Coordinates of C-alpha atoms in Angstrom, one line a residue:
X625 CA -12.8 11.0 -11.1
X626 CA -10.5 9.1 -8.5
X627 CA -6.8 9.6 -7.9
X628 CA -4.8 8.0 -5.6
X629 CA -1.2 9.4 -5.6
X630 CA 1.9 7.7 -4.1
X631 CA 4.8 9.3 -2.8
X632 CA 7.8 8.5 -0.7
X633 CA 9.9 5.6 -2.8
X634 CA 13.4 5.6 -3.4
X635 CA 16.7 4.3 -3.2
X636 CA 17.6 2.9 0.8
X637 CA 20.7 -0.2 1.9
X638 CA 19.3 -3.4 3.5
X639 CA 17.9 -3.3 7.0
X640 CA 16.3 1.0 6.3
X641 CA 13.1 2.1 6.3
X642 CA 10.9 4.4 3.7
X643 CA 7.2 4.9 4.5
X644 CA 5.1 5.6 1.5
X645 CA 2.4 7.7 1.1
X646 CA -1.2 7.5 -0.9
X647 CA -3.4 10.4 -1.3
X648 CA -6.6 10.5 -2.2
X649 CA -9.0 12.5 -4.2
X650 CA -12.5 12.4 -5.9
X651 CA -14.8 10.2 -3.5
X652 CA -15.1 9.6 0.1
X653 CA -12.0 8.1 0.9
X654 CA -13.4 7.3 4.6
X655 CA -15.8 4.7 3.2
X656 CA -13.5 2.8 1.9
X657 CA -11.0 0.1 2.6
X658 CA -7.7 0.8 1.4
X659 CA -4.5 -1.4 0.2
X660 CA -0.8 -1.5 -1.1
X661 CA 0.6 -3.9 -3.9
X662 CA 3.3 -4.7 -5.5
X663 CA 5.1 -5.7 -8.9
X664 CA 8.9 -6.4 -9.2
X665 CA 10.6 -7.0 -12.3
X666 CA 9.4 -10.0 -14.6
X667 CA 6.9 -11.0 -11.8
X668 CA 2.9 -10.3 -11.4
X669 CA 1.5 -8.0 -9.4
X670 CA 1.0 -9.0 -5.6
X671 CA -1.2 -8.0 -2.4
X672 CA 1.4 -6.2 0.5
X673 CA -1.0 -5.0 2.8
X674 CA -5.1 -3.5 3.2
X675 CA -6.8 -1.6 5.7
X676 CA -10.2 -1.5 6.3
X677 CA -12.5 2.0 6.1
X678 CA -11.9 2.6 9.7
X679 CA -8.4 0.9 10.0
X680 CA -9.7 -1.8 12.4
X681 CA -8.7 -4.5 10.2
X682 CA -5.8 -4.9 8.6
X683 CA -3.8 -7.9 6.2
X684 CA -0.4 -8.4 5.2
X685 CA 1.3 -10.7 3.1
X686 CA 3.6 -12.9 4.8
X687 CA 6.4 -11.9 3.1
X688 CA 6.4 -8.4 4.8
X689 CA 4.7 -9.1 8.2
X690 CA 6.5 -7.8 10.9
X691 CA 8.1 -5.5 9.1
X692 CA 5.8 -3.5 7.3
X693 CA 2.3 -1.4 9.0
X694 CA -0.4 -0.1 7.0
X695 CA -2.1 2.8 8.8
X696 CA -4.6 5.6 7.4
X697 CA -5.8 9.2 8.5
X698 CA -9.1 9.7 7.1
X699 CA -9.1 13.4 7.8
X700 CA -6.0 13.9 5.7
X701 CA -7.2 11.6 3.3
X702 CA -4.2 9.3 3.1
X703 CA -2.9 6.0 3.7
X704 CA 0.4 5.0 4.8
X705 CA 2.9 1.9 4.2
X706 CA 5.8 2.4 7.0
X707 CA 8.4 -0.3 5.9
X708 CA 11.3 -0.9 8.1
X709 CA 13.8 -4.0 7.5
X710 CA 14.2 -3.8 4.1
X711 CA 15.3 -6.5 2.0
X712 CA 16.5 -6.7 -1.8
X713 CA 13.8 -8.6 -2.2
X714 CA 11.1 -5.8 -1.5
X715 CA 12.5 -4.2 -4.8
X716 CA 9.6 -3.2 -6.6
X717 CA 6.6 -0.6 -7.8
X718 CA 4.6 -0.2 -5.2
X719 CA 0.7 0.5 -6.2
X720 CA -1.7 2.1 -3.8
X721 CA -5.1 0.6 -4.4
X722 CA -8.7 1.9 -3.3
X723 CA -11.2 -1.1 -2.6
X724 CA -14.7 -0.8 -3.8
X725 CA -15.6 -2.2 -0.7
X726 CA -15.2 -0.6 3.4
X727 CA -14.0 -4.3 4.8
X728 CA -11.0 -6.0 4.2
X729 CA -10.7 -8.6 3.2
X730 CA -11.9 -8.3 -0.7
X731 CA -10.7 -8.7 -4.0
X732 CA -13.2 -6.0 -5.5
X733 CA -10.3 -3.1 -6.5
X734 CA -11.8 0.1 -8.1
X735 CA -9.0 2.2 -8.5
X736 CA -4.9 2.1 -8.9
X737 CA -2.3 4.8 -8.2
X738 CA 0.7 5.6 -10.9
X739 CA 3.1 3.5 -8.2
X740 CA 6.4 4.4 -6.5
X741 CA 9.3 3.0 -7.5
X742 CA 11.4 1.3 -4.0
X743 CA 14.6 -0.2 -4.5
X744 CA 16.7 -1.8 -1.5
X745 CA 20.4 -2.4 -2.3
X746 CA 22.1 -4.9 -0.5

């Protein structure tokens, strides 16, 4: 059984920073490529960011480019989202995904965290 567990959401004023956490458990996270999504109130789920197995590769959504850095450490068995600038607008629950696949990109999800709740005041 997988488990991915975020961790490091919370309340922070336009312009901070909060990097969130993902750990995983259950396979072998190194094989795998990696990714962070997001779902704000009254609106669908949408990609943020993915990294590949080895974290050669990695995507962003426009909305957060610039701003936002997906990294992993495959001996600790987590993956990162640093993001700094925050906006109101990147109020949301943010979802750690595990890709069945190692490359990036890919639309093939296996497995969802709980999500962490971030909420930027303005």
């Amino acid at each position: 059984q997988v488990q991915l567990v975020e961790s490091g959401g919370g309340l922070v004023q336009a312009g901070g920073s909060l990097r969130l956490s993902c750990a995983a458990s259950g396979r072998t996270f190194s094989s795998y490529a990696m990714g962070w999504f997001r779902q704000a109130p009254g609106k669908e789920r949408e990609f943020v960011s993915a990294i590949s197995w080895s974290g050669s590769i990695t995507y962003y959504a426009d909305s957060v480019k610039g701003r936002f850095t997906i990294s992993r450490d495959n001996a600790e068995n987590t993956v990162y989202l640093q993001m700094n600038s925050l906006k109101p607008e990147d109020t949301a629950v943010y979802y750690c995904a595990g890709y069945s696949t190692a490359s990036v990109p890919s639309n093939k999800i296996g497995f969802w965290g709980q999500g962490t709740q971030v909420t930027v005041s303005s």
